[in-house]
Short mmCIF file of C-alpha atoms and ligand atoms in Angstrom, two decimals:
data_model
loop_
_atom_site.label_atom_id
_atom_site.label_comp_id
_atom_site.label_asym_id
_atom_site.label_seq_id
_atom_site.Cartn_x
_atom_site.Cartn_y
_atom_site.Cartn_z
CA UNK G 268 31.36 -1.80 -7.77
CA UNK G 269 27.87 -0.07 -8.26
CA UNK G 270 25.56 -3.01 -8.11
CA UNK G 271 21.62 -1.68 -8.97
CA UNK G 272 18.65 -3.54 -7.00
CA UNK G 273 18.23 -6.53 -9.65
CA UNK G 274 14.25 -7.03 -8.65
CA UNK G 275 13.50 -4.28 -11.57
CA UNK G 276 15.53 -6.41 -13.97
CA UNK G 277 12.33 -9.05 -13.31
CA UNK G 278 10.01 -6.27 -14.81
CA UNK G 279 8.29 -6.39 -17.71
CA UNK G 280 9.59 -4.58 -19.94
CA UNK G 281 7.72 -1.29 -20.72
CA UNK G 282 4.81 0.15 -18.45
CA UNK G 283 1.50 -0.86 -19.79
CA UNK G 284 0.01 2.63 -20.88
CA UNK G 285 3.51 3.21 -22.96
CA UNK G 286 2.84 -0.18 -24.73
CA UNK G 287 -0.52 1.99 -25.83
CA UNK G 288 1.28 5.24 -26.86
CA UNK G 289 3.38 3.09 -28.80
CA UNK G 290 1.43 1.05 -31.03
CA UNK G 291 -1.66 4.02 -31.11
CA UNK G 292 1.68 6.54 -32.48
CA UNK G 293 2.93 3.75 -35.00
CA UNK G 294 -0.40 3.17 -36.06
CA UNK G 295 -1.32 7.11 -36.67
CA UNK G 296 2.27 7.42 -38.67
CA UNK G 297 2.23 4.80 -40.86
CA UNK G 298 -1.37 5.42 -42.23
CA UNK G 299 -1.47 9.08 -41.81
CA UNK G 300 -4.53 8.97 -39.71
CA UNK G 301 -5.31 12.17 -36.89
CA UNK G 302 -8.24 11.43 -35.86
CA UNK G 303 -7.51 8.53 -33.38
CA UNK G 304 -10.04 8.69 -29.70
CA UNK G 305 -8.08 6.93 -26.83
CA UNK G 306 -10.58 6.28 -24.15
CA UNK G 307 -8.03 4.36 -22.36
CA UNK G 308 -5.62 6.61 -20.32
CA UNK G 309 -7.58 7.54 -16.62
CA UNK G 310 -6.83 10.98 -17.33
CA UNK G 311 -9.39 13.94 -16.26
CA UNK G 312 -10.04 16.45 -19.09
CA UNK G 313 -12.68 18.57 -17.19
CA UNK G 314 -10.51 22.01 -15.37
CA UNK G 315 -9.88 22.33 -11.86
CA UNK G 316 -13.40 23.37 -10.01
CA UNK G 317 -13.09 27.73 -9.88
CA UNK G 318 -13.15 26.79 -6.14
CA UNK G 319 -10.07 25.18 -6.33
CA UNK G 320 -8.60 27.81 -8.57
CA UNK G 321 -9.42 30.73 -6.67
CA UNK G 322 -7.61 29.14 -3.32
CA UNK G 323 -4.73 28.35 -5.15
CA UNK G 324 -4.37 31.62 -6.38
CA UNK G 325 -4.85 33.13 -2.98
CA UNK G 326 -1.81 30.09 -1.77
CA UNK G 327 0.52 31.90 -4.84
CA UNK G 328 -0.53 35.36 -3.61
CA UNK G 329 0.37 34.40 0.05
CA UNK G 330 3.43 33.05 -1.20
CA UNK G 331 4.68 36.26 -2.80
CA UNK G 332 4.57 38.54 0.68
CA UNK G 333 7.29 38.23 3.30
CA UNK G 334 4.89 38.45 5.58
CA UNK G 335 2.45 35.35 4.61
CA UNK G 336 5.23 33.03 2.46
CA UNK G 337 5.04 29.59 3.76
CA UNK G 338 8.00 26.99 3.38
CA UNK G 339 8.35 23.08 4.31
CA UNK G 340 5.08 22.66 5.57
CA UNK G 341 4.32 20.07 8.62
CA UNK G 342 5.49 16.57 7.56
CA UNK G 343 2.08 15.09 7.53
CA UNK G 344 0.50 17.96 5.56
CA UNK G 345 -1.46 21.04 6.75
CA UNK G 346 -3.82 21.16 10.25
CA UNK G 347 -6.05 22.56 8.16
CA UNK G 348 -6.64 20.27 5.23
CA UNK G 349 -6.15 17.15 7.41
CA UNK G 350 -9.29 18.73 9.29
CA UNK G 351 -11.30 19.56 6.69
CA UNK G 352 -11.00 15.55 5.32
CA UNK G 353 -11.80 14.51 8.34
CA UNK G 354 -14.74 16.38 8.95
CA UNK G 355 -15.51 16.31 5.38
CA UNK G 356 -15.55 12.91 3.52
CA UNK G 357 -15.47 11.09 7.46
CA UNK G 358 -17.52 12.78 9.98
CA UNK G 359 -20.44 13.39 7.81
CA UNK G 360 -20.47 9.83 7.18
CA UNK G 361 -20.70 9.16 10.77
CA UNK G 362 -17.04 7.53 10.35
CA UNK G 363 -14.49 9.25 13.20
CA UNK G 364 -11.13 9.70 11.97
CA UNK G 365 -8.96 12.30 13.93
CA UNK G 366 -6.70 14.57 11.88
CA UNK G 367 -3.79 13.14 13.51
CA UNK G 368 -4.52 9.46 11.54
CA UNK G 369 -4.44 11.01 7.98
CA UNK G 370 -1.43 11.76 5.67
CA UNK G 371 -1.72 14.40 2.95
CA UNK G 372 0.81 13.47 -0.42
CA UNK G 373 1.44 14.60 -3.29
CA UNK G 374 -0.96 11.51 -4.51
CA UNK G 375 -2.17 7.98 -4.13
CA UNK G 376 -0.05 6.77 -6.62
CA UNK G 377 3.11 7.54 -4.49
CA UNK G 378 1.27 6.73 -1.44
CA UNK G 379 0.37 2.93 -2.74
CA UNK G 380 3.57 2.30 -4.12
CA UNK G 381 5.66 3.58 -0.91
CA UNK G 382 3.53 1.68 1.68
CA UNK G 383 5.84 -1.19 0.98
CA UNK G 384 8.18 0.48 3.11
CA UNK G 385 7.66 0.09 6.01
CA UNK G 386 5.91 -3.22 5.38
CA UNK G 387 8.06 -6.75 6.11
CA UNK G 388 8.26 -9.55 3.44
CA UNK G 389 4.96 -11.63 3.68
CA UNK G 390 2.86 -13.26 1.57
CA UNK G 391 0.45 -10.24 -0.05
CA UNK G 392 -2.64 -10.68 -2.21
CA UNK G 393 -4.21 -8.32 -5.38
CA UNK G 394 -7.27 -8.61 -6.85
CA UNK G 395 -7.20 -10.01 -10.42
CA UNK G 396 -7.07 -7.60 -12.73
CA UNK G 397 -5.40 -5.17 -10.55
CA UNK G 398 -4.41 -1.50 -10.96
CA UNK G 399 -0.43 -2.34 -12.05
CA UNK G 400 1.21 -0.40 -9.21
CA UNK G 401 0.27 -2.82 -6.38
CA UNK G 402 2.41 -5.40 -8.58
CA UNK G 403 4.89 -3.60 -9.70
CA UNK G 404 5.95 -1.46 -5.87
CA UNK G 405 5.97 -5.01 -4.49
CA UNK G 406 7.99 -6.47 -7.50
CA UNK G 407 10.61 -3.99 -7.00
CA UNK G 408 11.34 -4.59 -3.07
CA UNK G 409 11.61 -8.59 -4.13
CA UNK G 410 8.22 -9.43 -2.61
CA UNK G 411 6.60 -10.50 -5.99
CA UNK G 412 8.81 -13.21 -6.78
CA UNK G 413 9.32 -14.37 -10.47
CA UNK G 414 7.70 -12.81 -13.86
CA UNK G 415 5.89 -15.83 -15.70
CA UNK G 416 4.65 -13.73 -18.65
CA UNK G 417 1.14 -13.09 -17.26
CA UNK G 418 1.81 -12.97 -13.17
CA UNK G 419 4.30 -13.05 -10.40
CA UNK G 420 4.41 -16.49 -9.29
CA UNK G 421 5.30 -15.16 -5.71
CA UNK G 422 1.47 -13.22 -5.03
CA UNK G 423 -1.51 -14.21 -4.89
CA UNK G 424 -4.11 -13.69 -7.22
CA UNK G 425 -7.92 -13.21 -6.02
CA UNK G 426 -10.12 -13.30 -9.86
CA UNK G 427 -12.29 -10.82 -10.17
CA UNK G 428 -14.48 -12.93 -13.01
CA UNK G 429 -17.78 -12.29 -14.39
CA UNK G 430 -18.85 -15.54 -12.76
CA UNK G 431 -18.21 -14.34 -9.55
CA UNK G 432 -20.15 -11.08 -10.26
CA UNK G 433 -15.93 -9.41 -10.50
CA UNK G 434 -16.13 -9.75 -6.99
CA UNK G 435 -12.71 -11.13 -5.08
CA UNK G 436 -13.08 -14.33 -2.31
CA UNK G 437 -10.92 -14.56 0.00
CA UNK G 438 -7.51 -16.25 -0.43
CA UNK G 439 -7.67 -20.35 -0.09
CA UNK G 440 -3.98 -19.78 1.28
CA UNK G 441 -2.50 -17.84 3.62
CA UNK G 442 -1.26 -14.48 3.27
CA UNK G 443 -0.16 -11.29 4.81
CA UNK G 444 -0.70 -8.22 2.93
CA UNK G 445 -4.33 -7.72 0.66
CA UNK G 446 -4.78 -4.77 -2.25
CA UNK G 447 -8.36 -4.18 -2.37
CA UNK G 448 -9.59 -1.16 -4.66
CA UNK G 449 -12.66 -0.15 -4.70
CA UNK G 450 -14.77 1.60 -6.75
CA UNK G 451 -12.43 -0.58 -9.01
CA UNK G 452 -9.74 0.44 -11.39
CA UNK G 453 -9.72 -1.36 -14.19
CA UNK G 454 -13.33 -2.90 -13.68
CA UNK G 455 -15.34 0.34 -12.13
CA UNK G 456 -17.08 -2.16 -10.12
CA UNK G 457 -17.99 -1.88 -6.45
CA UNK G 458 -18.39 -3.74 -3.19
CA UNK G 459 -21.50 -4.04 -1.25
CA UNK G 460 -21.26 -3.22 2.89
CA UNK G 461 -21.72 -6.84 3.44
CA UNK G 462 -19.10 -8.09 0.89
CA UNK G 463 -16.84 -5.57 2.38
CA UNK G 464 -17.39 -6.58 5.67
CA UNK G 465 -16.78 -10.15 5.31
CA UNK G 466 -12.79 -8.72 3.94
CA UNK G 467 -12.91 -6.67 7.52
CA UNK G 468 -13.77 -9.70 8.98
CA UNK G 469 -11.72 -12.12 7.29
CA UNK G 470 -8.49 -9.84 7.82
CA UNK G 471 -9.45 -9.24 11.31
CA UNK G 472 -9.86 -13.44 12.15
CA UNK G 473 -6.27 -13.88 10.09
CA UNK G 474 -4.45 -11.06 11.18
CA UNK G 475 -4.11 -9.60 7.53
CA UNK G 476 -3.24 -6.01 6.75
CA UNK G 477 -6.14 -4.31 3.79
CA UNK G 478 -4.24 -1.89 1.85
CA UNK G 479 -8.04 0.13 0.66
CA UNK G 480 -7.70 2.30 -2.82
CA UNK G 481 -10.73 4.30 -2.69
CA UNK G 482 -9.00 6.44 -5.51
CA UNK G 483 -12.59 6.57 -6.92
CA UNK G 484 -14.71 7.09 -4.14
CA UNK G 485 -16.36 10.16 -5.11
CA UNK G 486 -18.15 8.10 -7.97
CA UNK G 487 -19.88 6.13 -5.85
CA UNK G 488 -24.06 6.54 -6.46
CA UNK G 489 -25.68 3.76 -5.13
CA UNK G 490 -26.29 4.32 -1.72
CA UNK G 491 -25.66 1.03 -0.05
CA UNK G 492 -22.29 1.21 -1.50
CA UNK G 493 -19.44 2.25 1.39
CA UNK G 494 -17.75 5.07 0.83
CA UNK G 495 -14.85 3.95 3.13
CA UNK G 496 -13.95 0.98 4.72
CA UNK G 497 -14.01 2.52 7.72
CA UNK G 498 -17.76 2.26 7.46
CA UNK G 499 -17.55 -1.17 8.70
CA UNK G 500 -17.22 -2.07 12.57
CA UNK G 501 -13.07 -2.96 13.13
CA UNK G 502 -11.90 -2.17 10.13
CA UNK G 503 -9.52 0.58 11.85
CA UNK G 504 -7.84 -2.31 13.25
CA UNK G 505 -6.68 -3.95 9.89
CA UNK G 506 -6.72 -0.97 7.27
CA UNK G 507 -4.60 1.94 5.69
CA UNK G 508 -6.98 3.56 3.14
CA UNK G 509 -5.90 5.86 0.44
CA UNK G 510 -7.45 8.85 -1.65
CA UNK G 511 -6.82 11.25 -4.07
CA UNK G 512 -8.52 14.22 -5.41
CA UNK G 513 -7.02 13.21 -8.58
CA UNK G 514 -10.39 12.54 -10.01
CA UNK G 515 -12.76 13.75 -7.34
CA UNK G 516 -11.50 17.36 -8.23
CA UNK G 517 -9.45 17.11 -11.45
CA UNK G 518 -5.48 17.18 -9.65
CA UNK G 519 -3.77 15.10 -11.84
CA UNK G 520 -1.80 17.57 -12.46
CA UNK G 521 -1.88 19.58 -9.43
CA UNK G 522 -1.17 16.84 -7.51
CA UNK G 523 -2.54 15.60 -3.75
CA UNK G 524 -3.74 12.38 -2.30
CA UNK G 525 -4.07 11.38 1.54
CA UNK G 526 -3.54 8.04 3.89
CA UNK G 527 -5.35 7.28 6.56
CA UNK G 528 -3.34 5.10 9.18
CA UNK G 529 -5.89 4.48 12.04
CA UNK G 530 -4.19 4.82 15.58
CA UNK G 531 -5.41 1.30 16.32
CA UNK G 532 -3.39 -0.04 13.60
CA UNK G 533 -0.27 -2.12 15.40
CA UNK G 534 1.33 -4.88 14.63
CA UNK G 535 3.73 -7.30 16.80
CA UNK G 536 7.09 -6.62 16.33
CA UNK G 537 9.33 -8.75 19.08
CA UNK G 538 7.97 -8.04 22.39
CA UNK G 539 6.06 -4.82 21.50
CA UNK G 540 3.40 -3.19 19.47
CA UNK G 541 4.20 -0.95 16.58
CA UNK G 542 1.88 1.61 15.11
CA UNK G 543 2.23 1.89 11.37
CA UNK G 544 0.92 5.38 11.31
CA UNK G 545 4.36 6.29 13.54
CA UNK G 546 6.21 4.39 11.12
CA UNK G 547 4.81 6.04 8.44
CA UNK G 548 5.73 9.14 10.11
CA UNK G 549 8.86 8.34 10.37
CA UNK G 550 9.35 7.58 6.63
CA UNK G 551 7.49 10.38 5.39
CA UNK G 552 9.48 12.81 7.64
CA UNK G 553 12.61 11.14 5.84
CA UNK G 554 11.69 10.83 2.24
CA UNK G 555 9.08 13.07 1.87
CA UNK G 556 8.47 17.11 1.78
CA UNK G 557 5.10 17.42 1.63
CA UNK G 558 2.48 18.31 -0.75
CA UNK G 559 2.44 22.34 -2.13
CA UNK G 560 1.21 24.39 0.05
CA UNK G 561 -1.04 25.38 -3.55
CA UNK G 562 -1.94 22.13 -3.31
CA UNK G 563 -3.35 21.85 -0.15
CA UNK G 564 -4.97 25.13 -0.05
CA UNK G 565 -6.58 23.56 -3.37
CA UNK G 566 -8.18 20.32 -1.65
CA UNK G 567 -9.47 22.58 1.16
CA UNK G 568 -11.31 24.65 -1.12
CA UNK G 569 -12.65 20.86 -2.13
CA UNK G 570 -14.59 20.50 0.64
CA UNK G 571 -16.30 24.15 0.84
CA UNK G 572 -19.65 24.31 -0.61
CA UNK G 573 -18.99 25.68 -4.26
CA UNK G 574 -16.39 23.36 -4.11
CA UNK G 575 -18.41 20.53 -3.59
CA UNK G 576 -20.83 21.79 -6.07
CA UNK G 577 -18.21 22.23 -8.76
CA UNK G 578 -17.07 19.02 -8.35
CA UNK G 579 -20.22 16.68 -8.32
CA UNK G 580 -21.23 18.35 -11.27
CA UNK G 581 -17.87 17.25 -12.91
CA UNK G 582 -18.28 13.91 -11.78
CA UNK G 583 -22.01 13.61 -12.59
CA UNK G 584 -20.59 14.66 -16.27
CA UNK G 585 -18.02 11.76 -16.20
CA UNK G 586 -20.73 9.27 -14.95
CA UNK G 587 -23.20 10.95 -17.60
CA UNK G 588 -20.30 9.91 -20.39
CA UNK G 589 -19.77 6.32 -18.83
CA UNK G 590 -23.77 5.91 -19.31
CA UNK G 591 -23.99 7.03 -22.89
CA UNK G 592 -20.83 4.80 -23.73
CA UNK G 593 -22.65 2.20 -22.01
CA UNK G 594 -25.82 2.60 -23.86
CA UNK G 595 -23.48 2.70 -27.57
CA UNK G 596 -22.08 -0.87 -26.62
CA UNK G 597 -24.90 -2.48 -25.68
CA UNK G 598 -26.45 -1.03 -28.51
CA UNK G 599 -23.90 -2.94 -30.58
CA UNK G 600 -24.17 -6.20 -28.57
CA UNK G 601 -21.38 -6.10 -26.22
CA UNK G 602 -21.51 -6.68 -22.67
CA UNK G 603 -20.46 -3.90 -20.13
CA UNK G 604 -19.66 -4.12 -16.86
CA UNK G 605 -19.07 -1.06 -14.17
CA UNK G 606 -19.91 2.73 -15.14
CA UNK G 607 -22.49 3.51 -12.83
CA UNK G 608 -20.24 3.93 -9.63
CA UNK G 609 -16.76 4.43 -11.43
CA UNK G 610 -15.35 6.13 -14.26
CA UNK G 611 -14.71 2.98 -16.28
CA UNK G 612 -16.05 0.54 -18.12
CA UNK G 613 -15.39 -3.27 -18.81
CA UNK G 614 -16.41 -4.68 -21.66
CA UNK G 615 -16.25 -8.11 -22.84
CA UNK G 616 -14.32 -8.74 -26.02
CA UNK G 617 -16.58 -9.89 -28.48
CA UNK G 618 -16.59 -14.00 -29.05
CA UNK G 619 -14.06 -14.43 -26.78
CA UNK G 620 -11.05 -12.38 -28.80
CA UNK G 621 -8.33 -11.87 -27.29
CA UNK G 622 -7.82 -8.29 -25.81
CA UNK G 623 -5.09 -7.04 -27.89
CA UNK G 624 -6.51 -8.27 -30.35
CA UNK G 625 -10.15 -6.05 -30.02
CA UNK G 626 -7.42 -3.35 -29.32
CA UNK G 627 -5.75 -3.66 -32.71
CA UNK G 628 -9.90 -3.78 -34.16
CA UNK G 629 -11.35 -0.70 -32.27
CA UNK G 630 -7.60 1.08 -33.38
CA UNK G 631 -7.63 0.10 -37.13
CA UNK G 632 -11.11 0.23 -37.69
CA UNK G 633 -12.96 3.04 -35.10
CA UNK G 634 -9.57 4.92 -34.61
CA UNK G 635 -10.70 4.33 -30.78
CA UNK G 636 -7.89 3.49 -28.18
CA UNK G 637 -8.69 1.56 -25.25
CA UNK G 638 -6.70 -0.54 -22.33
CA UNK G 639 -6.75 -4.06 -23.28
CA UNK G 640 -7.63 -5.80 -20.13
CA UNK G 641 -4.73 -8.53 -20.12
CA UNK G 642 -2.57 -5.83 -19.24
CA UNK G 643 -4.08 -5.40 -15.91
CA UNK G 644 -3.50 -9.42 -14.90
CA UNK G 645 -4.56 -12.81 -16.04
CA UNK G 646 -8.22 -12.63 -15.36
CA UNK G 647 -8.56 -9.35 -17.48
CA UNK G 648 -8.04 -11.60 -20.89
CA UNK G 649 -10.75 -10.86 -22.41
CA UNK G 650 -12.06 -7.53 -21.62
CA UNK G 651 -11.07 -4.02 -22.80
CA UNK G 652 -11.44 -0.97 -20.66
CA UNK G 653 -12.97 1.83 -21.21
CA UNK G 654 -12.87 5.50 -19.25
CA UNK G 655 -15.39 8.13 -19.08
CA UNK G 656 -12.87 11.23 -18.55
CA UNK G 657 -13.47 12.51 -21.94
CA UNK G 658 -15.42 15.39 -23.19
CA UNK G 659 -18.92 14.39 -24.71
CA UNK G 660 -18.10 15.28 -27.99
CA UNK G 661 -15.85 12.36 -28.10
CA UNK G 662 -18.11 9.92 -26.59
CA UNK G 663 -20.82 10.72 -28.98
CA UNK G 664 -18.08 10.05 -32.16
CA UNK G 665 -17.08 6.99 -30.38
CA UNK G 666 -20.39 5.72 -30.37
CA UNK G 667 -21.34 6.42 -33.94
CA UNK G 668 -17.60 5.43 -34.97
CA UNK G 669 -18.83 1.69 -32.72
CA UNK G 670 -22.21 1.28 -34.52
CA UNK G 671 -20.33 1.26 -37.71
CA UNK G 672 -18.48 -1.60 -36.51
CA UNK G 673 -19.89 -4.52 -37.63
CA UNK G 674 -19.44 -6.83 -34.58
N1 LIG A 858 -5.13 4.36 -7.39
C1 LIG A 858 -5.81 3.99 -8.47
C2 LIG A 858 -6.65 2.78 -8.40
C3 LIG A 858 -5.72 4.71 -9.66
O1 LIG A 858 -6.39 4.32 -10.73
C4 LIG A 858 -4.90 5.85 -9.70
C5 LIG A 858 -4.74 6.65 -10.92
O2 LIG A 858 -5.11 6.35 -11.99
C6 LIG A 858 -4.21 6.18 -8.56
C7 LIG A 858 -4.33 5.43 -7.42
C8 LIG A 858 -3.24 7.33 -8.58
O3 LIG A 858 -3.82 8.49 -8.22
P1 LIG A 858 -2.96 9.81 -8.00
O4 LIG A 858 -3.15 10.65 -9.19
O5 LIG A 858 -3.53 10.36 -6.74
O6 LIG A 858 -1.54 9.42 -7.80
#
């Protein structure tokens, strides 16, 4: 009898950003409308940096001669790229990481949701609201626990509220396993060194494993901001961290992320140590080919100078959207959080609506599309998100569309 793993039966039913498509599609049909702005799918629309184009089209060229084709690559990704990250986005930061600690993939979405892996059942923590697939990769090995309609009564929720400036405290209870992303998707907040390190030192007191999204890290502007948490003293004892260049260099759809799995990072197991970066070996080398070799010839080119160039000036574009879009909802009296060190906004829902409900306003009356915070967890009732991926024509139409609005 074919029996299917019954955890997904506890999911929701339909992934947040198809709930979106869905009512943004029915809404366009049914009054004829095209002219509908969604500034709420984290999608890039800026092309790949030429840097990044050129090597890649080298990588195709080399692929097409006998003499130069390349086929499975080595499991953890190329020598080459793996140096050029760690010299690149660690060394220059005065942060050591050797080559040998990182893992390139095709992505930090598959490398967030696989960690789980090679993890135990324990108690594990996310930050509330929380990027979904923390929730969902942990719901689907059985480690979540139950669906109540707004959480999973087996994790533990840290609020991000505007209270607590959307920063996290640390768990009252005990747990294993914390989700910490930072610059933050949904909120495109940040953490300062010191609130970091009190996480670094919290996990390293408790003997609690930080699972670090720095998915966004290349946003970061304000200089007392870390880049990675490996910027704090002992953190290579407690944390994985993940990247992309999804954003930093516009590879959604090329696709390549990386891990870094400190050598210092063991955990007991019986009578002996384990390093998770060899067990993470081990389950790459088993479920996992590798990243193009386009792709990784792509991220090098990342880190070269025109590369680097290319790509700040994308991101300082992004940012430069976030601020106008910023300026256009203050402007109409809303509050908005994040934008300055992230490529998304938060914005409070105005008198306390409900965030579908300023969903189904901005859709029917601005033709604008954005994420309704409740889908992200609890503590993101009542806020929308924003993103600043778009092109500037949009932003400046969604601003005059918003100071229409009468709010
Ligand atoms: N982590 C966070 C917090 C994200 O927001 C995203 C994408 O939106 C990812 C990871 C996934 O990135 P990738 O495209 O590298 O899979």
């Amino acid at each position: 009898m074919i029996r299917i793993n019954d955890n997904y039966l506890k999911l929701p039913g339909s992934y947040l950003f198809a709930a979106i498509a869905a009512k943004a599609r029915a809404f366009r049909q049914t009054l004829a409308v095209d002219d509908v702005i969604s500034l709420g799918i984290g999608d890039v629309t800026q092309p790949l940096c030429p840097a990044a184009v050129e090597a890649m089209h080298r990588a195709v060229d080399e692929l097409a001669s006998s003499e130069t084709f390349h086929g499975y690559g080595p499991e953890q990704g190329y020598e080459f790229l793996r140096k050029a990250i760690a010299a690149g986005d660690y060394a220059s930061r005065g942060v050591k990481v050797s080559p040998d600690e990182i893992f390139i993939s095709d992505g930090a979405k598959s490398d967030t949701g696989n960690i789980v892996d090679i993890l135990g059942c324990g108690r594990v923590a996310v930050t509330d609201p929380v990027y979904p697939v923390y929730v969902d990769s942990n719901a689907m090995a059985g480690r979540a626990g139950d669906y109540t309609g707004t959480k999973w009564d087996g994790l533990t929720y840290l609020p991000c509220l505007e209270e607590n400036g959307f920063v996290p405290q640390l768990p009252s209870e005990k747990v294993d396993v914390v989700y910490l992303c930072f610059p933050n998707n949904p909120m495109g907040t940040v953490l300062t060194k010191d609130e970091l390190a009190g996480w670094v030192g919290y996990a390293l007191e408790n003997d609690v494993l930080i699972l670090y999204d720095a998915a966004y890290e290349a946003f970061i502007t304000n200089p007392a901001v870390p880049h990675s948490i490996y910027e704090i003293d002992g953190a290579k004892k407690v944390a994985i961290e993940f990247r992309s260049f999804s954003k930093t260099a516009g590879f959604t759809g090329v696709r390549c992320g990386f891990a870094v799995i400190p050598d210092e990072l063991a955990v007991e197991a019986g009578d002996r140590k384990v390093r998770l970066n060899e067990l993470w070996k081990r389950r790459q080398c088993t479920k996992f080919n590798g990243a193009s070799y386009i792709s990784q010839r792509g991220a090098e080119a990342v880190y070269s100078e025109e590369g680097r160039r290319q790509t700040r000036s994308t991101i300082e574009y992004y940012l430069s959207n976030a601020a106008y879009l910023k300026g256009a909802l203050e402007e109409i009296g809303l509050k908005a959080f994040g934008g300055t060190d992230a490529p998304y906004l938060w914005v409070k829902t105005p008198g306390g609506m409900p965030s579908w409900d300023f969903f189904e306003v901005l859709l029917r009356y601005a033709h604008l599309i954005c994420t309704p915070g409740a889908g992200f967890g609890p503590s993101g009732e009542g806020f929308v998100r924003f993103t600043a991926f778009g092109s500037r024509e949009t932003y400046v139409e969604a601003a005059r569309r918003l100071k229409k609005l009468n709010m």
